Tab-separated table of C-alpha atoms and ligand atoms in Angstrom:
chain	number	residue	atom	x	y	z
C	562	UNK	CA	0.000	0.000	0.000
C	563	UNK	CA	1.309	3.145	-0.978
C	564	UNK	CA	0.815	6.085	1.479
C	565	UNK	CA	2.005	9.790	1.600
C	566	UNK	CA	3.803	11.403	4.794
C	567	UNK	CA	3.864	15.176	5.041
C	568	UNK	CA	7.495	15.566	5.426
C	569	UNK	CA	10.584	16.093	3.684
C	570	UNK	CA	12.881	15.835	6.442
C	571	UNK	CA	15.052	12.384	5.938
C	572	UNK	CA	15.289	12.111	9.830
C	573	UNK	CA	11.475	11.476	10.538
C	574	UNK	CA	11.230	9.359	7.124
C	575	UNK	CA	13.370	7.175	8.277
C	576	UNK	CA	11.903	7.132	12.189
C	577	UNK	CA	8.390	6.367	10.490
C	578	UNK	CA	9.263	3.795	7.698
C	579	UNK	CA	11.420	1.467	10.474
C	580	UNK	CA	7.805	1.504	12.597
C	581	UNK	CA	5.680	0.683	9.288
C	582	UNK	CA	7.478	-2.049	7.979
C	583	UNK	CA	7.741	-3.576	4.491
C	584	UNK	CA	3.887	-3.296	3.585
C	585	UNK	CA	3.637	0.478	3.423
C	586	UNK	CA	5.604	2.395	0.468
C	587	UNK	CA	6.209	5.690	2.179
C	588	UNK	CA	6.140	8.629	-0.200
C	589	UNK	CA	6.947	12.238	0.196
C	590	UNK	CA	5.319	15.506	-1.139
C	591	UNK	CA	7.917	16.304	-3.385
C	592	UNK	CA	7.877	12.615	-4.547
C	593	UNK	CA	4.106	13.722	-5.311
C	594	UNK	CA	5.097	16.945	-6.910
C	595	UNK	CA	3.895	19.223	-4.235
C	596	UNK	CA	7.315	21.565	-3.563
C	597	UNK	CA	6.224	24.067	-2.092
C	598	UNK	CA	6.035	24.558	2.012
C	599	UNK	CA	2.618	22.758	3.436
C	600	UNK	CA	0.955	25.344	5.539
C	601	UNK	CA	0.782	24.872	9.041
C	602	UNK	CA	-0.983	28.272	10.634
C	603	UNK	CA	-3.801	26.316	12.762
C	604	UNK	CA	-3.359	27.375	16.744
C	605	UNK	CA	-3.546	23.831	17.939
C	606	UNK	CA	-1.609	20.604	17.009
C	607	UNK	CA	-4.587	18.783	16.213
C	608	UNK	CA	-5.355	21.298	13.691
C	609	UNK	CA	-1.759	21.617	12.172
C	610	UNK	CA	-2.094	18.401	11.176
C	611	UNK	CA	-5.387	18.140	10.016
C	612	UNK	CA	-4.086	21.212	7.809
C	613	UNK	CA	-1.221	19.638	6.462
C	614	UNK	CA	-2.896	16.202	5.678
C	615	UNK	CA	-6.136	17.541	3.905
C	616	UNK	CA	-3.712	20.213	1.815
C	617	UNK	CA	-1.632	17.078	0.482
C	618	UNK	CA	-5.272	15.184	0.378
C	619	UNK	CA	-6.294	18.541	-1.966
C	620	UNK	CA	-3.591	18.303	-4.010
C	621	UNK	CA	-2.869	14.982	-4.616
C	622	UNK	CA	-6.125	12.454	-4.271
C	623	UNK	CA	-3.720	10.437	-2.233
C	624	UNK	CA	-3.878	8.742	1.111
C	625	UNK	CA	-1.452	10.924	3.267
C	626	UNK	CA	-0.529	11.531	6.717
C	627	UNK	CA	0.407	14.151	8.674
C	628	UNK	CA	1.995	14.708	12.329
C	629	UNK	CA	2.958	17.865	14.310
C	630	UNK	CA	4.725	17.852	17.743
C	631	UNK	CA	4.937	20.234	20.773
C	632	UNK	CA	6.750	20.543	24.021
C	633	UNK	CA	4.230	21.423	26.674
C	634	UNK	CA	5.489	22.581	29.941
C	635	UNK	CA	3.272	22.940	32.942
C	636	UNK	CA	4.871	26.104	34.396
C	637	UNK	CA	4.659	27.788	31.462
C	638	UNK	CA	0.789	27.337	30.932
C	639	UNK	CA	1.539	24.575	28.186
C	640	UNK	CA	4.324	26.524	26.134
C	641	UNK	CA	5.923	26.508	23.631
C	642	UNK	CA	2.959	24.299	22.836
C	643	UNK	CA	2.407	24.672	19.277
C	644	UNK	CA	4.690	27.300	19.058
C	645	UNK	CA	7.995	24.668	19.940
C	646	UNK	CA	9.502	25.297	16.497
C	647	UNK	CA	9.768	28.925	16.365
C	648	UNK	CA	9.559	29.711	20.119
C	649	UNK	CA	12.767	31.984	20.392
C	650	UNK	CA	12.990	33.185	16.856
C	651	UNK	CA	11.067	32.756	13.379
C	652	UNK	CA	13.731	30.136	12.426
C	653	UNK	CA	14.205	26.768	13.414
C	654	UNK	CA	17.030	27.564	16.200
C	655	UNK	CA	17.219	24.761	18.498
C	656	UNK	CA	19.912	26.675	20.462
C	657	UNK	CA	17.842	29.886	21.055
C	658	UNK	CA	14.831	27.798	22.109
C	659	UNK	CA	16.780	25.860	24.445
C	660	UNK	CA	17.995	28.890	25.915
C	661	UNK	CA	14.948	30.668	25.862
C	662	UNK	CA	13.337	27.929	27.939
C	663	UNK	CA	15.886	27.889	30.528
C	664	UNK	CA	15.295	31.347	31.057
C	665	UNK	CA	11.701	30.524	31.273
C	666	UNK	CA	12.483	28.045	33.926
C	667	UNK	CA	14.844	29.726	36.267
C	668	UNK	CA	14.164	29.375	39.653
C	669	UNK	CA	11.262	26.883	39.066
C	670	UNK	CA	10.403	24.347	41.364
C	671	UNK	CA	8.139	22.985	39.159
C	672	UNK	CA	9.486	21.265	35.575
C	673	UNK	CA	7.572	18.991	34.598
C	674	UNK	CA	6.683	19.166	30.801
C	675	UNK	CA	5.363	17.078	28.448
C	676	UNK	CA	5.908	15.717	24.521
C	677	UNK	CA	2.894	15.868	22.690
C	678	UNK	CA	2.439	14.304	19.241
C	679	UNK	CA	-0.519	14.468	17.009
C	680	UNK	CA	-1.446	12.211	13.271
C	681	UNK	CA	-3.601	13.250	10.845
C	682	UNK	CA	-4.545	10.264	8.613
C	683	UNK	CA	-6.790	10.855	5.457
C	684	UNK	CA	-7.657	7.290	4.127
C	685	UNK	CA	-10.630	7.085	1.599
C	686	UNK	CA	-10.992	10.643	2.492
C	687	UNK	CA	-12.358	9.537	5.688
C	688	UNK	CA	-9.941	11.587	8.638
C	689	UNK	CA	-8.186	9.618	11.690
C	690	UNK	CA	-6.307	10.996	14.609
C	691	UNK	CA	-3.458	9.245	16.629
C	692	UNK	CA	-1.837	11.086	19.664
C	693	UNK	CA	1.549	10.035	21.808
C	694	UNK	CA	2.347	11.111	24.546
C	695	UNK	CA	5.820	11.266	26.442
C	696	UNK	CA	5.943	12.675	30.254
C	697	UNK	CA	9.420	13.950	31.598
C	698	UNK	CA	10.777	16.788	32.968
C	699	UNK	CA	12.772	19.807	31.782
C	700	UNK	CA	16.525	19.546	33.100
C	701	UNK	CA	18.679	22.341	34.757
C	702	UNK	CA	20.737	22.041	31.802
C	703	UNK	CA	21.602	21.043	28.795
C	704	UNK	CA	22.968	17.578	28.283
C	705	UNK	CA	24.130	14.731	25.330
C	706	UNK	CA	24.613	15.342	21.457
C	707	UNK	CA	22.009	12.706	20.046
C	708	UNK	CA	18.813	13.628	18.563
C	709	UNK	CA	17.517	17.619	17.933
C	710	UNK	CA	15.358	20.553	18.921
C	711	UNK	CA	14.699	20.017	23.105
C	712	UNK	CA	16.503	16.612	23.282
C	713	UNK	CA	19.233	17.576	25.309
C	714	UNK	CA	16.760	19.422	27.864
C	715	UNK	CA	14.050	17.128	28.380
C	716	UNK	CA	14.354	13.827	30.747
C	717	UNK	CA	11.703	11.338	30.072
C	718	UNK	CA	9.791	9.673	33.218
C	719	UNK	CA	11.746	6.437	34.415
C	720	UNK	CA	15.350	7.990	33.645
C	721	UNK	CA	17.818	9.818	34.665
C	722	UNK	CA	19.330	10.790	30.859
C	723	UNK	CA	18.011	13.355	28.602
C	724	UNK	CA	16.791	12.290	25.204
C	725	UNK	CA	19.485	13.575	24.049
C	726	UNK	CA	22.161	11.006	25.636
C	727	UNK	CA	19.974	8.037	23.922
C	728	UNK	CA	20.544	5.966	21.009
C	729	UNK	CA	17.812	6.401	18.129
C	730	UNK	CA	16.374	3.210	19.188
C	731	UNK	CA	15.927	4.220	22.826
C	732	UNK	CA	14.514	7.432	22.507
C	733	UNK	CA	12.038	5.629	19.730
C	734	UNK	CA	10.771	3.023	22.156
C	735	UNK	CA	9.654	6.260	24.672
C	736	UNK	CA	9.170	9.180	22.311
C	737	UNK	CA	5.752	10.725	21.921
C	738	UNK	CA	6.452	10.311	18.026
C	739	UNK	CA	7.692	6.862	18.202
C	740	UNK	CA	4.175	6.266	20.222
C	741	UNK	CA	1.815	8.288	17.899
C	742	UNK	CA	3.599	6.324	15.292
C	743	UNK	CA	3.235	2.701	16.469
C	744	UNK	CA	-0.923	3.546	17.153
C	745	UNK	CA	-1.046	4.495	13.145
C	746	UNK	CA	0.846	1.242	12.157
C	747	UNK	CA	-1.428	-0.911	14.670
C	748	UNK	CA	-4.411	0.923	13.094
C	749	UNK	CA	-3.063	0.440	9.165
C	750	UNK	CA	-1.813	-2.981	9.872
C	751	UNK	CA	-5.059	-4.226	10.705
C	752	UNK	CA	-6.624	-2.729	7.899
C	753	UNK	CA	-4.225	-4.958	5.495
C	754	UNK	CA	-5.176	-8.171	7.343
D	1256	LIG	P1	7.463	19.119	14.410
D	1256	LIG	O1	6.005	19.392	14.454
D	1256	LIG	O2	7.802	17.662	14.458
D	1256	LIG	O3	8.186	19.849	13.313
D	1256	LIG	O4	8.075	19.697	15.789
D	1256	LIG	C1	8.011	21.068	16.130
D	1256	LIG	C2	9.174	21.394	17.048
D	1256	LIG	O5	9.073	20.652	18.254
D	1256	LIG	C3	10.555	21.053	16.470
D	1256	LIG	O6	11.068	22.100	15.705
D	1256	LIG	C4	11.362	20.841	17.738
D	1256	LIG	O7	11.765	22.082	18.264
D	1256	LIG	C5	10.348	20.244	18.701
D	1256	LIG	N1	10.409	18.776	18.672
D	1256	LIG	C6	9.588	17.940	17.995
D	1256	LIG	N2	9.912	16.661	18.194
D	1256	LIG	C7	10.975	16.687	19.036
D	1256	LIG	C8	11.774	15.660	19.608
D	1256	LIG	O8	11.584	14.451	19.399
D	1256	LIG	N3	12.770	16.077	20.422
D	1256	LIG	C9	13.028	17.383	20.684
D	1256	LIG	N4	12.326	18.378	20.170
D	1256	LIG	C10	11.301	18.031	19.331
């Protein structure tokens, strides 16, 4: 079955095809011909998402996915939230967000914080939604060189080592995308059977 994921970043490509396995041919937008960005301008993850799925859907005719993540930390009223990509600057700087959220945090007893993941499926042009979830906390600093964005800040439940100081295989078997991920495979896989 051929299905198209609303990415063109070779990272998450890779995260989702080792979860779908074999009987799913992954495809990307630009494989599609769709090159230019897919808006994402909705105020909540759920509706990023749905945004980015039903503009492929749109364009295409074909059975797509979307996800969008956010980092949502309980002293800070649930921010970055939706806003984790561009939270210290318009660009993607992992760096200024990291720092940024430190500031945010000084002096905090509280720091918890939470991954949030959210899938947009369109199959049939009938819409599906998959969440994951990962609880942790948000270190004092920064810590490890694996992974991106908030890794080396955030400290999942259960250990004692930021994301960022776990193999790709570790921090899949936790992450909220790794989780959001394995509900869409469960939910495809027994469609196939
Ligand atoms: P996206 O929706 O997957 O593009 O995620 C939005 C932003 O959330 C990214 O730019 C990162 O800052 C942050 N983020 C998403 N997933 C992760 C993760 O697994 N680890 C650390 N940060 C992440």
């Amino acid at each position: 079955m051929k299905i198209l994921f609303a990415t063109n970043n070779a990272h998450k490509l890779a995260e989702v095809r080792a979860v779908l396995g074999d009987d799913f041919t992954l495809v990307t937008p630009r494989d599609c011909g769709v090159t230019e960005e897919v808006p994402e301008t909705q105020p909540t993850l759920e509706g990023n998402a749905a945004q980015k799925a039903r503009y492929l859907y749109e364009r295409t005719g074909c059975d797509c996915f979307a996800d969008d993540t956010g980092l949502e930390v309980e002293a800070l009223g649930g921010a970055p939230g939706v806003h984790s990509a561009r939270y210290a600057t318009d660009g993607h700087d992992f760096a200024a967000n990291n720092r940024l959220l430190l500031r945010n945090l000084e002096g905090a007893a509280n720091r918890r914080a939470r991954f949030r993941t959210v899938i947009c499926l369109i199959l049939g042009g009938e819409e599906h939604f998959f969440e994951g979830i990962v609880e942790g906390r948000i270190a004092e600093r920064e810590s490890g060189t694996e992974g991106f964005g908030y890794d080396p800040l955030f400290v999942p439940d259960g250990s004692d080592r930021s994301f960022a100081r776990m193999s790709a295989e570790e921090k899949n078997a936790l992450s909220h995308r790794g989780r959001a991920v394995r509900r869409l495979a469960d939910y495809l896989h027994k469609l196939t059977k």
